[in-house]
Structures are given as structure tokens and as C-alpha cells.
Short mmCIF file of C-alpha atoms and ligand atoms in Angstrom, two decimals:
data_model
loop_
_atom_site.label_atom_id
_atom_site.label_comp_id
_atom_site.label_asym_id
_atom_site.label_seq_id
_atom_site.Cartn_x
_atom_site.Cartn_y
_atom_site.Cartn_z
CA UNK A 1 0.00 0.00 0.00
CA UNK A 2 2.67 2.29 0.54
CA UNK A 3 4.41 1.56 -2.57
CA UNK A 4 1.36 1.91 -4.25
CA UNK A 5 1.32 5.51 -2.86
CA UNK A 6 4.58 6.48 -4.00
CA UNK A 7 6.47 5.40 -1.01
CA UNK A 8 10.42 3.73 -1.29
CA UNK A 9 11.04 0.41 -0.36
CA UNK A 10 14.11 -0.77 1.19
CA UNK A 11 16.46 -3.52 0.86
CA UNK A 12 13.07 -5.85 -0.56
CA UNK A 13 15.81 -9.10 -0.91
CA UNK A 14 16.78 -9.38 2.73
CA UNK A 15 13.92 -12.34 3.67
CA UNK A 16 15.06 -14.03 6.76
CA UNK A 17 14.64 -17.99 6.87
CA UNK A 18 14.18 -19.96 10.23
CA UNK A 19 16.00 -23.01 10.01
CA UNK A 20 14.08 -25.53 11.60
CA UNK A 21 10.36 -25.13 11.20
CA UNK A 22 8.06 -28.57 11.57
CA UNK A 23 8.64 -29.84 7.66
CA UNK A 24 4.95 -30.25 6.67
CA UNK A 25 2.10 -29.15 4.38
CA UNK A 26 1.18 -26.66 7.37
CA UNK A 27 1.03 -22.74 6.58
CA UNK A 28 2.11 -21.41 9.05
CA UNK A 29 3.72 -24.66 10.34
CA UNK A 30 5.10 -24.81 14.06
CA UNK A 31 8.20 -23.56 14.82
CA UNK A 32 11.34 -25.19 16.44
CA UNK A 33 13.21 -22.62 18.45
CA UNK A 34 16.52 -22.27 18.09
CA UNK A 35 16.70 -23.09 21.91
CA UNK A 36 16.47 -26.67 21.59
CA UNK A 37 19.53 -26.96 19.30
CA UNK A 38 21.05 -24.08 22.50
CA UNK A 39 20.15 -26.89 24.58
CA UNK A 40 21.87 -29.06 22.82
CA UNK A 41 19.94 -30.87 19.84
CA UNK A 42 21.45 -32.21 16.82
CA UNK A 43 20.99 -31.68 13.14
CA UNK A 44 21.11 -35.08 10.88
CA UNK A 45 20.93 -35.85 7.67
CA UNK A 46 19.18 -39.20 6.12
CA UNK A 47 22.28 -41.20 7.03
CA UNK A 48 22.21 -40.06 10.43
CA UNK A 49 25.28 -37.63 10.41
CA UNK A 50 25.53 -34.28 11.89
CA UNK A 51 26.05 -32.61 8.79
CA UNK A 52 26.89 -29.02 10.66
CA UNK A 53 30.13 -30.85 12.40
CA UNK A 54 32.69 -29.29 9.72
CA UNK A 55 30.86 -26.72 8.38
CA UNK A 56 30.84 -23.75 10.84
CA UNK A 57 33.40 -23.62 14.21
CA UNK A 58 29.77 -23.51 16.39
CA UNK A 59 28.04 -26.65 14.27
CA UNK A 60 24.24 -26.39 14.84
CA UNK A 61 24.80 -23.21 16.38
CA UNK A 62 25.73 -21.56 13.39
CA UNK A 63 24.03 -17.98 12.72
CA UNK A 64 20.75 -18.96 10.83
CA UNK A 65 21.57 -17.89 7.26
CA UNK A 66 24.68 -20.41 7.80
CA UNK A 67 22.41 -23.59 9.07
CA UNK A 68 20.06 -22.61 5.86
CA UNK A 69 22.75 -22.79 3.58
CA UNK A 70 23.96 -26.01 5.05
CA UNK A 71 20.69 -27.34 4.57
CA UNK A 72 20.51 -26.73 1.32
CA UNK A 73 23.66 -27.84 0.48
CA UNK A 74 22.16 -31.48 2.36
CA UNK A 75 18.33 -30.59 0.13
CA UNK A 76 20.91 -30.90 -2.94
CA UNK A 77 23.19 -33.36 -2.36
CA UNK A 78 20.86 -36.13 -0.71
CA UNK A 79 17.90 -34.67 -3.27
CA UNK A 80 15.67 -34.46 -0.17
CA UNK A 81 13.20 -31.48 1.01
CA UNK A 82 13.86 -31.60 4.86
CA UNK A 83 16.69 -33.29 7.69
CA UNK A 84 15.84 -34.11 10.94
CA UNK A 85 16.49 -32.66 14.53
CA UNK A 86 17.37 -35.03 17.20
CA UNK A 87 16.80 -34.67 20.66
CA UNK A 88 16.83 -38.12 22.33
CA UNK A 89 19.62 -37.61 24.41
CA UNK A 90 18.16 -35.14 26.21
CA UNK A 91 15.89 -35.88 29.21
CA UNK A 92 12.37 -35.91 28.79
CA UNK A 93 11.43 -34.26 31.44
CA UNK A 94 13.25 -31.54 30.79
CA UNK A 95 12.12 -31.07 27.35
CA UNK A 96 9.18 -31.64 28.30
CA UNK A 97 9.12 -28.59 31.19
CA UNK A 98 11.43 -26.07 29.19
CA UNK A 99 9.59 -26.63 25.72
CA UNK A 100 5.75 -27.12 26.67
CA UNK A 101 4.95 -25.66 22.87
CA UNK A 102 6.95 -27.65 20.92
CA UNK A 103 6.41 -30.38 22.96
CA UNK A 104 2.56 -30.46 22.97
CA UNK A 105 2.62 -28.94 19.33
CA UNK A 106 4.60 -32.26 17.90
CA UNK A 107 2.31 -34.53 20.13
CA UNK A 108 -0.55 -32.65 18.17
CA UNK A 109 1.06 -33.98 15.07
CA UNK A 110 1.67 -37.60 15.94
CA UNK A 111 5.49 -36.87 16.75
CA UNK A 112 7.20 -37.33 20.00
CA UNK A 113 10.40 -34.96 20.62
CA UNK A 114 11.56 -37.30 22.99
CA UNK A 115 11.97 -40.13 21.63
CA UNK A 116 11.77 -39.49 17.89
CA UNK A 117 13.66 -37.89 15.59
CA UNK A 118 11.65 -34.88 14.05
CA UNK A 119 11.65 -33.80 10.43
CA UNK A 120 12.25 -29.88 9.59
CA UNK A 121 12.93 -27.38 7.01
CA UNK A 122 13.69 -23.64 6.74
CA UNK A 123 10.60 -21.42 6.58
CA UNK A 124 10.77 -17.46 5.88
CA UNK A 125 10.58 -16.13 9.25
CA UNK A 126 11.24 -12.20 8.86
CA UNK A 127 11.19 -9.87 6.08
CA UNK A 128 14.12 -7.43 7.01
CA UNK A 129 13.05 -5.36 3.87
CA UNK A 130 10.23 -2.68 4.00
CA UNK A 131 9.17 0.92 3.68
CA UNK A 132 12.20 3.19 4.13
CA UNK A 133 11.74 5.27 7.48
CA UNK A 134 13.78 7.53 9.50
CA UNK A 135 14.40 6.57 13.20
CA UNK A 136 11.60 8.41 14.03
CA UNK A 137 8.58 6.36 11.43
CA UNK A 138 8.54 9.15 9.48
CA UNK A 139 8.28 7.89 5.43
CA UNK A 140 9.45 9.53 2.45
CA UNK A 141 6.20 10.38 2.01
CA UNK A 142 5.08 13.48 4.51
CA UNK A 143 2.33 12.13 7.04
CA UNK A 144 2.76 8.93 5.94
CA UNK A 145 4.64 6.28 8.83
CA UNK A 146 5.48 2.82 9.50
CA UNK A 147 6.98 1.14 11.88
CA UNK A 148 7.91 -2.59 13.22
CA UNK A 149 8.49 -5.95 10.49
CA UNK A 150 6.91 -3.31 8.11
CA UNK A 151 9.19 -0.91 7.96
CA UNK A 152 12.83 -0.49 7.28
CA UNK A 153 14.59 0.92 9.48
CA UNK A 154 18.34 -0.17 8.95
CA UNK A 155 18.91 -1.52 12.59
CA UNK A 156 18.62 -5.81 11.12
CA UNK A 157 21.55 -4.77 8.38
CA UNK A 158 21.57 -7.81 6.20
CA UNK A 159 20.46 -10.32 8.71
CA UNK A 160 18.39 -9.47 12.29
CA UNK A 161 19.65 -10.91 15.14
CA UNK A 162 16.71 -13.52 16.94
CA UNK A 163 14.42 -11.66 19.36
CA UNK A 164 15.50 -8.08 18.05
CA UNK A 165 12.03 -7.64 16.12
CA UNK A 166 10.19 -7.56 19.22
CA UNK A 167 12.29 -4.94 20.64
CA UNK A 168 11.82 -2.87 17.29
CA UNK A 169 8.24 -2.67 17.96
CA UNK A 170 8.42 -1.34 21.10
CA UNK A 171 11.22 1.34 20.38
CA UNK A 172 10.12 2.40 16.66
CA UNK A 173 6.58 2.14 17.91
CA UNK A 174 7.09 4.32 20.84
CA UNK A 175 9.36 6.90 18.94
CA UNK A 176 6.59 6.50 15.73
CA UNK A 177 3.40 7.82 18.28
CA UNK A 178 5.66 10.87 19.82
CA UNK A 179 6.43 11.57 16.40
CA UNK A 180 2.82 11.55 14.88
CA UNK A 181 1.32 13.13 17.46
CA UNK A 182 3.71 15.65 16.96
CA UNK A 183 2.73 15.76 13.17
CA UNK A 184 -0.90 16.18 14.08
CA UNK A 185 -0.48 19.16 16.20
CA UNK A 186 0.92 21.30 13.53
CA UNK A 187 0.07 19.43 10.31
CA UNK A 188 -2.18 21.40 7.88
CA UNK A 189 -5.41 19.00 7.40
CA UNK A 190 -5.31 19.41 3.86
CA UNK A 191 -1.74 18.16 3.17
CA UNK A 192 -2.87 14.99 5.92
CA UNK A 193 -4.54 12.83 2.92
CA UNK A 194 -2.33 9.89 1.37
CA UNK A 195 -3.63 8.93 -1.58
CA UNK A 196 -3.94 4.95 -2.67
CA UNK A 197 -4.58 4.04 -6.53
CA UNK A 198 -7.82 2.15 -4.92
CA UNK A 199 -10.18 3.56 -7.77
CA UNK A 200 -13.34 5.43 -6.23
CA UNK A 201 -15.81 3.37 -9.13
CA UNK A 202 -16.41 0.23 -8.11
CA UNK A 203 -14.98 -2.45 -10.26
CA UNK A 204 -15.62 -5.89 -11.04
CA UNK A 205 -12.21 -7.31 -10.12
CA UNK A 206 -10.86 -11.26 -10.79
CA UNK A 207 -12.96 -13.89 -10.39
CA UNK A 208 -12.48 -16.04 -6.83
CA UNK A 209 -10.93 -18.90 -8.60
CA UNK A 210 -9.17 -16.70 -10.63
CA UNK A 211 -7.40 -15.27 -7.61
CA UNK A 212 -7.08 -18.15 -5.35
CA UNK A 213 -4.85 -19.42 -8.11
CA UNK A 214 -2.71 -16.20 -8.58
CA UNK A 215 -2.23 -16.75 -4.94
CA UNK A 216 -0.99 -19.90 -5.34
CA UNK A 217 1.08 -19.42 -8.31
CA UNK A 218 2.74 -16.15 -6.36
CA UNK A 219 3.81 -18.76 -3.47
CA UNK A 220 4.65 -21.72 -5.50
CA UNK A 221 6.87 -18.82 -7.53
CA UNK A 222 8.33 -17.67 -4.65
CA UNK A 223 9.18 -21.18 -3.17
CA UNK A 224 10.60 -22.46 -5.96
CA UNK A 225 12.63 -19.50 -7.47
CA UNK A 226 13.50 -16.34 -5.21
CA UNK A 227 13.70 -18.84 -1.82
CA UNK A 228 16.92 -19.60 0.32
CA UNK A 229 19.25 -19.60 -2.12
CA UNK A 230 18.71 -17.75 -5.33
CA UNK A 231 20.49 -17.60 -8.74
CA UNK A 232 19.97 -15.32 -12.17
CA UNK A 233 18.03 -18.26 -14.25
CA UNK A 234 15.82 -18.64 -11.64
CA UNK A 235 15.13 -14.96 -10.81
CA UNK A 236 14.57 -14.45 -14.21
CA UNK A 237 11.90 -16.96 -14.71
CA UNK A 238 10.14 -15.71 -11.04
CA UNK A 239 10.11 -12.37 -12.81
CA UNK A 240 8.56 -13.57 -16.19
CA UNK A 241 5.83 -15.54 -14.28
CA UNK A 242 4.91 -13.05 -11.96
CA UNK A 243 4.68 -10.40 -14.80
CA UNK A 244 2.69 -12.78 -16.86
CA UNK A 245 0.72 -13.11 -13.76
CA UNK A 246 -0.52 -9.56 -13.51
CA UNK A 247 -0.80 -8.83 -17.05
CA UNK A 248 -3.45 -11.72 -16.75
CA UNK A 249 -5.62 -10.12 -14.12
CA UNK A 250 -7.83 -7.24 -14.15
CA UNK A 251 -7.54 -4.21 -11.60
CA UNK A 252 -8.75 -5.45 -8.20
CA UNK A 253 -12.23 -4.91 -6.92
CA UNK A 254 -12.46 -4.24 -3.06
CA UNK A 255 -12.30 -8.20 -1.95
CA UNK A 256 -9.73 -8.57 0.69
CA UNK A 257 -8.92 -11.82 -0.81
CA UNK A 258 -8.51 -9.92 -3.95
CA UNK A 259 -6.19 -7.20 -2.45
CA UNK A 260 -4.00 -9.62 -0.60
CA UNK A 261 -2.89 -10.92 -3.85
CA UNK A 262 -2.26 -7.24 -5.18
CA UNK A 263 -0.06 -6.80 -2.21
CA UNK A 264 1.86 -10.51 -2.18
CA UNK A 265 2.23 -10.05 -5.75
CA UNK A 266 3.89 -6.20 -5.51
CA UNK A 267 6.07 -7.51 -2.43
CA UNK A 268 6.92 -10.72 -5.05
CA UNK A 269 7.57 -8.26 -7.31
CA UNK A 270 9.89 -6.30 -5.51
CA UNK A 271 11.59 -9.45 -3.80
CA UNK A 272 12.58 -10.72 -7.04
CA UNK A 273 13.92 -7.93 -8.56
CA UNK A 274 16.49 -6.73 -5.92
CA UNK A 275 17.74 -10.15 -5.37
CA UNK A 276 18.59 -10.40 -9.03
CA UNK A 277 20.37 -6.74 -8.59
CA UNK A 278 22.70 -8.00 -6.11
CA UNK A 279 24.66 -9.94 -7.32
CA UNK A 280 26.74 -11.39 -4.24
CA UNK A 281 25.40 -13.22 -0.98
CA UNK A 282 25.45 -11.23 1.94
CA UNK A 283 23.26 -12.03 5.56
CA UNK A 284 20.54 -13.49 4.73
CA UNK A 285 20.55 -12.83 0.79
CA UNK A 286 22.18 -16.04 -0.90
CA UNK A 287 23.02 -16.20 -4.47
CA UNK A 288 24.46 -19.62 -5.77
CA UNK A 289 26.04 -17.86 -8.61
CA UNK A 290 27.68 -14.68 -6.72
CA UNK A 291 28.47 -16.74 -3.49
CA UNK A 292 30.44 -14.32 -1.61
CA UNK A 293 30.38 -11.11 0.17
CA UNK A 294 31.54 -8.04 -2.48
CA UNK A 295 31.82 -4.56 -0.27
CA UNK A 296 33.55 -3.26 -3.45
CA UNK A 297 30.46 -3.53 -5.19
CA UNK A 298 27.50 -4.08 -3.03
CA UNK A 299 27.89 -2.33 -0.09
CA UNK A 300 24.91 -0.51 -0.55
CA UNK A 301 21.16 -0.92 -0.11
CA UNK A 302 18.67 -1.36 -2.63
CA UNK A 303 15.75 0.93 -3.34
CA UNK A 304 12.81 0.26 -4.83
CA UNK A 305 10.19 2.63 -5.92
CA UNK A 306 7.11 3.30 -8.40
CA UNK A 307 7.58 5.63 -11.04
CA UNK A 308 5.41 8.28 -10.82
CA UNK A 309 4.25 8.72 -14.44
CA UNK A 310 4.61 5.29 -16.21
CA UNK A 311 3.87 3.27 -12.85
CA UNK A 312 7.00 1.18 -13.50
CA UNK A 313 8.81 -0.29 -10.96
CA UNK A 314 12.14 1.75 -10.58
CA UNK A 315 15.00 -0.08 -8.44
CA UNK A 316 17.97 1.83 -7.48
CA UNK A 317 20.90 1.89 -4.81
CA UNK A 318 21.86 3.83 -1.91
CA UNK A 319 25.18 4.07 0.09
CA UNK A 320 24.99 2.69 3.64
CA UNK A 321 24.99 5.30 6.15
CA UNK A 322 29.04 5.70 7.71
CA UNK A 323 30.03 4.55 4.29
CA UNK A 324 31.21 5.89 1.05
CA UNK A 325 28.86 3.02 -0.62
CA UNK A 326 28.86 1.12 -3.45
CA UNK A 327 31.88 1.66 -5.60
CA UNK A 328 30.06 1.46 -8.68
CA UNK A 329 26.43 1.93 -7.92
CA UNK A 330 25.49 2.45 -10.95
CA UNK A 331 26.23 -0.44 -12.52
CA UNK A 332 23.33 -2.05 -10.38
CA UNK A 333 21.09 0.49 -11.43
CA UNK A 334 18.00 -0.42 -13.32
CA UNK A 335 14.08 0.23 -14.02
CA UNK A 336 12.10 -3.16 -13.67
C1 LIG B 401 6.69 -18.09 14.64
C2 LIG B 401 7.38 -16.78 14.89
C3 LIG B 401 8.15 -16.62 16.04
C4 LIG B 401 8.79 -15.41 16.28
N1 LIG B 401 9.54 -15.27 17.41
C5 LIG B 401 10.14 -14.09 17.66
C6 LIG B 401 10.90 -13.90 18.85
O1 LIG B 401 11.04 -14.81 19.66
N2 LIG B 401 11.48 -12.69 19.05
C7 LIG B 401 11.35 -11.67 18.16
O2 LIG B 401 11.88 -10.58 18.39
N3 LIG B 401 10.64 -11.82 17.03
C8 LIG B 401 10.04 -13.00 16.75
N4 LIG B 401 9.32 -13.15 15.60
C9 LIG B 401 9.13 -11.99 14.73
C10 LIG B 401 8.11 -11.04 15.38
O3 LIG B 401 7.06 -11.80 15.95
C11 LIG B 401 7.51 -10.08 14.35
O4 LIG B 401 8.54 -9.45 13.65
C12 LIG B 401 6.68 -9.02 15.07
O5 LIG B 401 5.62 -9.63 15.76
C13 LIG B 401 6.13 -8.01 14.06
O6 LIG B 401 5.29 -7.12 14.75
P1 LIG B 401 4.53 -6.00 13.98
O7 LIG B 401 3.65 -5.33 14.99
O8 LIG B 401 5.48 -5.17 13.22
O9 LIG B 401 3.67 -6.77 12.88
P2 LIG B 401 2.47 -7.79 13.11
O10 LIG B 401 2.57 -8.48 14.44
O11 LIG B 401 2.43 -8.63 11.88
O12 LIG B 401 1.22 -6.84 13.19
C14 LIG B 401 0.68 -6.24 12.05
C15 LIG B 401 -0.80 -6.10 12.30
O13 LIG B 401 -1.37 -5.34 11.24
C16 LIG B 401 -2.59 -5.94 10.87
N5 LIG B 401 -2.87 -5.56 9.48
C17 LIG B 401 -2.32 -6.03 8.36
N6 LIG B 401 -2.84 -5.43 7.28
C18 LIG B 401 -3.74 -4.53 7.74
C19 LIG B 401 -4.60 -3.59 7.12
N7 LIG B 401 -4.65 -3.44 5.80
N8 LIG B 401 -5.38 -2.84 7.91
C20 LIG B 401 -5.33 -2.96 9.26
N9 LIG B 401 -4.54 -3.84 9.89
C21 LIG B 401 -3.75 -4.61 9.15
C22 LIG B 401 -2.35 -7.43 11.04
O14 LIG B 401 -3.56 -8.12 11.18
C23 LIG B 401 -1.52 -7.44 12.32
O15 LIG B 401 -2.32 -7.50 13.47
C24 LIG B 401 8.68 -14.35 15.35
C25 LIG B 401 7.91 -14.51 14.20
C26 LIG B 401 7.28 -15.72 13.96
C27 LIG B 401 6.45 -15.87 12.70
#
């Protein structure tokens, strides 16, 4: 919505995966705090081996984006969809008392965390990206504020540290209210108004089926091509579907249903196309094909926003604050 109203979007790539959510056809599924593996449960792979011995200093207690991309290299290799977490050695009884959720939320699915091994997979957990704000909520747009998983601050960098979301909600959100209510008092009513491209005439909009399946392409798309590890082939297909996708439907009605897809299918939008502008992996971004870190190059964020007369999507870069910023910005600078 803010997009649509001529707001800039920030660093849209940066999706944060949770390691080890309950593998299932669940959405959400039930998630497997990283306490248990603090507490000392194992990863495994089909044959049983602790596939993170070797492949960070702090094995399953890796930094997230690390365990992902050791799980994928595992997905890959043993052309699977999921690995297991073992906690058998530990005591029941203390699993039982220090993870009641987990515990009773596995018993609801027929497993038993004590005494079997549990299957799980990586599920996007945080979107670091959002609508560009000052410390203080304020927008680029004048009146206009977010704050919390919304909004983009700057604090998560490339990847948020656990438990640092909450505490962005209650700062930002605090700061955001002083800050409005500061607005309000001297704001002119007239300049208050955001506008939305909702149309004022009513409109038919997509048919139910129609969007139920956009909805499920958009996912499926998403999944499949811009997920934990992404690469220019598959970016570029994500893009061409997802375009094809919107040129197929006709402008949204007021269904919710209808407007959620809008919305998924913008955020889709903008997902895909700054992960194929950076090319390098950095936090919580992975690309296959531009596997490591380049601060020459990409030391920057990425901006996305629409263009005011054509309506195209215009993605750009901008230096990070305390640094001179991309070397060669413009080489990563595009309208898509
Ligand atoms: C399973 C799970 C576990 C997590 N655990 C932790 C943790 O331990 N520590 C931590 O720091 N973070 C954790 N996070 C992340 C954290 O919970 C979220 O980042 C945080 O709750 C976001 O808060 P928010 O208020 O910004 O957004 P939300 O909590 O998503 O609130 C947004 C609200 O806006 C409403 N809304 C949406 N659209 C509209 C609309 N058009 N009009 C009106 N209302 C609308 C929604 O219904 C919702 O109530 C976890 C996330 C998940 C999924």
C-alpha cells in the first residue's frame, strides 16, 4: 500500500529464513526454536550424520543464514526437502518442562520430541526489507509512517539478530506515536490525505478462482525460485511468471482476498527484482552464482520505488549510512 502511494522500499531481498520449522504441508507450520539446538539438539541428515560438524566452528549453532545454507547444500546433495532434529539424548522431562509448545505442538502432530527424531525445514521467518523510514517512522512520504516488520529501518543490516524484532516494535513504535502526534499538532489538514490508486468506481475485479490461483502461483513462484538460495536463471523466470501473472488479471475490486494478492504479488515483485540486482550473498541474501560477500560492489542498499508517471517499478541503490557506498552503484542500477 505504501508503494502503491509512491512510497520507497528498502532492501526488498533481505527475507530471513528460520532453520528448523516442523517440515509439513502446514502454513504457518510450528516452529522449532533455536533453543532446543542451545540446549543441545542435533541436526542429521538421512544417514544419520551431523552434517553441521565441519561446516561452521559452532556446528548447529551456526548464525541462521549459515544452518540454511547447510541445509541446502544437504536438500541438494541427498535430493531431499527436509533433515531431521534429534533430541533423544536429552531428558524428557526436561524437554518436556522447558519446551511445553513444541512439545505439545509435535504430540498434536503424531510426533514425540523425545523419543523421535523430528523432520524440519527452513521457513521465511522475517522480512528485514520494508518501507524506508527515519528513526523516528517518518516515510518519504510526509504524514505517511510505519513502523515494526513493516518498515525499514536499517537496525537488522543484512540479517536481524533472533528476538530483536520484538524490541523494534516497542522502540520504533514508541518513537513512531511521539512523532505523529507531533505531526498532528501542527500538520495542515489538507496536506494529511495519502492517496492509494484504490479507484473510487467500483470495479468488477478477478474472479475467486481466478485469484485463489494467482495466490498460489505467487507462493509456489516464490518457493521455488526467489527462496533460500537464489540464482539469475531462476530470478529471471520468477520475474517472467509473476509479470505474466498480472498482465493476466484485471484491476482489483475491493475483496480482501482480492487485495492480498495485489499486495503478495507487488512484495513478489519487488523481492525478485532486488535479489537479481545483487549480485553477491550477503546475511541473509544467498546467491548460488555470486556466493560471496563483495563490499567493493554491493555495499549498498537497494531501493525500490514506483515511477510516478509510467507506474513502473524503478529499483535503485543507496550508500549505507558511515560509508562511502557502493563503488560502482550504478552499474546495479535499473528500471524493472
Ligand atoms: C513463529 C514466529 C516466532 C517469532 N519469534 C520471535 C521472537 O522470539 N522474538 C522476536 O523478536 N521476534 C520474533 N518473531 C518476529 C516477530 O514476531 C515479528 O517481527 C513481530 O511480531 C512483528 O510485529 P509488527 O507489529 O510489526 O507486525 P504484526 O505483528 O504482523 O502486526 C501487524 C498487524 O497489522 C494488521 N494488518 C495487516 N494489514 C492490515 C490492514 N490493511 N489494515 C489494518 N490492519 C492490518 C495485522 O492483522 C496485524 O495485526 C517471530 C515470528 C514468527 C512468525
Amino acid at each position: 500500500m505504501a508503494y502503491r502511494a509512491g512510497a520507497v522500499m528498502r532492501d526488498m531481498e533481505f527475507m530471513q529464513f528460520h532453520p528448523t520449522a516442523f517440515y509439513g504441508k502446514e502454513n504457518p507450520t510450528l516452529l522449532l526454536t533455536e533453543a532446543l539446538r542451545g540446549e543441545g539438539a542435533y541436526l542429521l541428515d538421512d544417514a544419520g550424520e551431523r552434517f553441521m560438524i565441519g561446516s561452521h566452528p559452532r556446528a548447529e549453532l551456526a548464525p541462521r543464514d549459515v544452518v540454511v545454507r547447510h541445509m541446502k547444500r544437504v536438500f541438494d546433495r541427498d535430493k531431499t526437502d527436509h533433515v531431521w532434529l534429534d533430541a533423544r539424548h536429552l531428558k524428557c522431562d526436561f524437554l518436556r518442562e522447558r519446551f511445553p509448545t513444541v512439545h505439545n505442538g509435535l504430540k498434536n502432530r503424531g510426533f514425540d520430541l523425545c523419543t523421535q527424531l523430528i523432520p524440519v525445514a527452513p521457513a521465511s521467518h522475517y522480512y528485514i526489507g520494508g518501507v524506508l523510514t527515519d528513526t523516528w517512522g517518518r516515510t518519504t512520504i510526509p504524514g505517511l509512517y510505519a513502523c515494526g516488520e513493516t518498515s525499514s529501518t536499517g537496525i537488522h543490516g543484512a540479517n536481524r539478530l533472533a528476538s530483536n524484532s520484538l524490541l523494534e516494535g516497542l522502540v520504533f513504535g514508541e518513537r513512531t506515536v511521539r512523532e505523529l502526534n507531533r505531526y498532528l499538532a501542527v500538520a495542515d489538514p489538507a496536506v494529511r490525505k495519502v492517496r492509494l490508486d484504490l479507484s473510487d468506481e467500483p470495479r468488477e475485479g478477478n474472479d475467486p478462482a481466478v485469484v485463489q490461483k494467482g495466490r498460489a502461483t505467487v507462493g509456489q513462484v516464490m518457493i521455488d525460485l526467489c527462496g533460500m538460495v537464489r540464482n539469475h536463471g531462476d530470478l529471471d523466470k520468477a520475474r517472467k511468471t509473476l509479470t505474466a501473472l498480472r498482465r493476466s488479471l484485471a484491476a482489483p475490486g475491493l475483496d480482501v482476498a482480492e487485495l492480498e494478492l495485489f499486495n503478495l504479488l507487488t512484495v513478489a515483485e519487488h523481492m525478485v527484482a532486488t535479489a537479481a540486482l545483487r549480485e553477491e550473498s550477503r546475511g541473509v541474501h544467498l546467491r548460488s552464482d555470486f556466493s560471496e560477500r563483495d563490499d567493493a560492489h554491493w555495499r549498498c542498499h537497494s531501493l525500490v520505488h514506483r515511477n510516478a508517471i509510467t507506474g513502473e517499478l524503478v529499483v535503485e541503490t543507496s550508500p549505507v549510512e558511515g560509508s562511502s557506498g557502493a563503488k560502482d552503484a550504478s552499474a546495479g542500477k535499473g528500471s524493472r
